Amino acid sequence: MSATAPRARSKRALRSVVAAQFFSSLADNALLIVAIDLLMQRHAPGWMTPALRLFFYLSYVLLAAFAGAVADAAPKGRVLMATNLIKLGGCALLLWQVQPLVAYALVGLGAAAYSPAKYGILPELIPQEELVAANGWIEAGTVLSILFGVALGSTLVGKGLALPAIGAVYLLAAACTLAIPHSPARDRAALAHPGRLLRDFGGSLALLWRDADARISLAVTSLFWAASATLQFLVLRWAAERLGLTLSQGALLQIAVAIGMAAGAVGASRWFPLGRALRALPIGIALGAVILLMTLVTQPAVAAALLVVIGALAGLLLVPMNALLQSRGLLYMHPGQSIAVQNFNESLASLAMLGVYGALLYFDAPLLPTLAGFGGFLVLAMGAALLWSRRQRPQERFGYSPAPNRLSTRSQSESPKIRQ
């Protein structure tokens, strides 16, 4: 009994973390759809729709150097509860008809602090040999939450109880954290020296950009998430103007992308192991080319099939790039800092691309040229990344570069984490 009791406790702990993550992510995805609908109801200018995400990512950028310290300064289960309540506060601000951009920025603050606590709590609760499987459950729950969250948001569009219903889901996520076993704070003084945190973060940022393989993967993942954030809004506009769909129907098309990404992720683990991660780069060029094909589509069924292909290509590209970046990050810093640096770069790139798209909307740029320009930019950018990789690592033939002899891994026992 003494041997099975710890295993049973770790399983209960994992179920609690996965449940909290599922409901929190489900509410996040539903809230975005409902917030877009609120802007439409208030006849807000078109540029305000991507500005929702812009303010969300701005929170990630501003908290990048401190998010990991927040997770370390208190028991992580309590951090998960607090961040869900912060998101609930953003939902309440929308209900009280506060400016949606301000409300969504508050949701972003909660999400920025939530991410490192979510991944950092697993090594504290789960045996080392079970960490990879535990991360798999987290990611599987996240994919499902995206699917169900988009469906829930689409169902709630136009309904008076939409925001209270989403608020109830955030409360449910917070309640799930009550079942997480208590673990002591890793460093209660983690936030005592903000200047040192900024210096450490700047040093970590420079370290990753100086490493050849990390530089390539960081550039690609940053471009990917920036493109993903922008494409989310482009698809909604494309669905309305070219396919004749409502907001609810257009939002459901995002499920096709998620299904494709799940399939692509499975294929990536088989075809692009860490040693061949950089060989996935040409897929980025194909991704941009397929997005260009969206300009020719006017039928919803064809659109859904095309979005599945886009999602599959995205999964094939993202998974090996993430794995490569995380493996290089572990050579220089603990996983939480590596994730914070990655989130900072990806959020900063998303801010830039969403800002450009918002400007195009402000100046009433037509849909098809915007979509074609977006796809063409991805083709050129990924082509540049491919050439960049060849010039930096001609001897590797797009293979994985082993760790330099002067480096030692600080956290070989810790499992690399995947961003939500």
PDB file of N, CA and C in Angstrom, residues 42-43 70 93 150 155-156 159 209 218 248 265 267 279 293 318 331 341 352 363 369 415:
ATOM      1  N   ARG A  42     -21.619  46.598 -30.765  1.00  0.00           N
ATOM      2  CA  ARG A  42     -21.410  48.008 -30.433  1.00  0.00           C
ATOM      3  C   ARG A  42     -20.931  48.816 -31.642  1.00  0.00           C
ATOM      4  N   HIS A  43     -20.922  48.163 -32.820  1.00  0.00           N
ATOM      5  CA  HIS A  43     -20.507  48.813 -34.068  1.00  0.00           C
ATOM      6  C   HIS A  43     -19.126  49.445 -33.944  1.00  0.00           C
ATOM      7  N   VAL A  70       6.645  35.080 -10.429  1.00  0.00           N
ATOM      8  CA  VAL A  70       5.322  35.025  -9.796  1.00  0.00           C
ATOM      9  C   VAL A  70       4.964  33.588  -9.451  1.00  0.00           C
ATOM     10  N   LEU A  93     -15.592  42.502 -16.237  1.00  0.00           N
ATOM     11  CA  LEU A  93     -15.500  43.842 -16.815  1.00  0.00           C
ATOM     12  C   LEU A  93     -16.276  43.927 -18.130  1.00  0.00           C
ATOM     13  N   VAL A 150     -14.199  26.933 -28.841  1.00  0.00           N
ATOM     14  CA  VAL A 150     -14.716  27.604 -30.035  1.00  0.00           C
ATOM     15  C   VAL A 150     -16.189  27.256 -30.233  1.00  0.00           C
ATOM     16  N   THR A 155     -21.799  28.994 -29.868  1.00  0.00           N
ATOM     17  CA  THR A 155     -23.160  28.743 -29.379  1.00  0.00           C
ATOM     18  C   THR A 155     -23.686  29.917 -28.561  1.00  0.00           C
ATOM     19  N   LEU A 156     -22.799  30.576 -27.816  1.00  0.00           N
ATOM     20  CA  LEU A 156     -23.217  31.650 -26.918  1.00  0.00           C
ATOM     21  C   LEU A 156     -23.332  33.007 -27.591  1.00  0.00           C
ATOM     22  N   LYS A 159     -26.285  35.724 -27.127  1.00  0.00           N
ATOM     23  CA  LYS A 159     -27.133  35.338 -25.992  1.00  0.00           C
ATOM     24  C   LYS A 159     -26.774  36.154 -24.759  1.00  0.00           C
ATOM     25  N   TRP A 209      19.388  33.941 -28.588  1.00  0.00           N
ATOM     26  CA  TRP A 209      19.574  34.510 -29.920  1.00  0.00           C
ATOM     27  C   TRP A 209      20.999  34.322 -30.434  1.00  0.00           C
ATOM     28  N   LEU A 218      13.622  29.982 -32.788  1.00  0.00           N
ATOM     29  CA  LEU A 218      12.925  31.092 -32.143  1.00  0.00           C
ATOM     30  C   LEU A 218      12.318  32.034 -33.178  1.00  0.00           C
ATOM     31  N   SER A 248     -20.749  33.020 -35.796  1.00  0.00           N
ATOM     32  CA  SER A 248     -20.782  31.696 -35.161  1.00  0.00           C
ATOM     33  C   SER A 248     -20.295  30.622 -36.115  1.00  0.00           C
ATOM     34  N   ALA A 265       0.744  17.316 -35.624  1.00  0.00           N
ATOM     35  CA  ALA A 265       1.620  17.102 -34.468  1.00  0.00           C
ATOM     36  C   ALA A 265       1.992  15.635 -34.326  1.00  0.00           C
ATOM     37  N   GLY A 267       2.112  13.443 -36.809  1.00  0.00           N
ATOM     38  CA  GLY A 267       3.035  13.140 -37.898  1.00  0.00           C
ATOM     39  C   GLY A 267       4.422  13.706 -37.648  1.00  0.00           C
ATOM     40  N   ARG A 279      14.778  20.099 -40.843  1.00  0.00           N
ATOM     41  CA  ARG A 279      14.271  19.646 -42.151  1.00  0.00           C
ATOM     42  C   ARG A 279      12.783  19.940 -42.325  1.00  0.00           C
ATOM     43  N   LEU A 293      -4.020  30.010 -51.518  1.00  0.00           N
ATOM     44  CA  LEU A 293      -5.152  29.361 -52.173  1.00  0.00           C
ATOM     45  C   LEU A 293      -6.496  29.780 -51.576  1.00  0.00           C
ATOM     46  N   LEU A 318       5.408  23.361 -36.358  1.00  0.00           N
ATOM     47  CA  LEU A 318       5.557  23.896 -35.008  1.00  0.00           C
ATOM     48  C   LEU A 318       6.194  22.909 -34.042  1.00  0.00           C
ATOM     49  N   LEU A 331      20.004  23.993 -22.361  1.00  0.00           N
ATOM     50  CA  LEU A 331      21.463  24.053 -22.249  1.00  0.00           C
ATOM     51  C   LEU A 331      21.932  25.289 -21.482  1.00  0.00           C
ATOM     52  N   VAL A 341      11.183  33.451 -22.239  1.00  0.00           N
ATOM     53  CA  VAL A 341      11.847  34.080 -23.382  1.00  0.00           C
ATOM     54  C   VAL A 341      11.091  33.763 -24.668  1.00  0.00           C
ATOM     55  N   ALA A 352       3.363  42.911 -33.401  1.00  0.00           N
ATOM     56  CA  ALA A 352       3.753  43.600 -34.631  1.00  0.00           C
ATOM     57  C   ALA A 352       2.823  43.233 -35.786  1.00  0.00           C
ATOM     58  N   PHE A 363      -7.442  51.411 -42.660  1.00  0.00           N
ATOM     59  CA  PHE A 363      -7.429  52.055 -43.969  1.00  0.00           C
ATOM     60  C   PHE A 363      -8.290  51.316 -44.994  1.00  0.00           C
ATOM     61  N   PRO A 369      -6.564  41.151 -51.442  1.00  0.00           N
ATOM     62  CA  PRO A 369      -5.154  41.574 -51.447  1.00  0.00           C
ATOM     63  C   PRO A 369      -4.477  41.391 -50.092  1.00  0.00           C
ATOM     64  N   SER A 415      11.429  18.002 -17.924  1.00  0.00           N
ATOM     65  CA  SER A 415      10.822  17.781 -19.235  1.00  0.00           C
ATOM     66  C   SER A 415      10.581  19.092 -19.945  1.00  0.00           C
TER      67      SER A 415
END
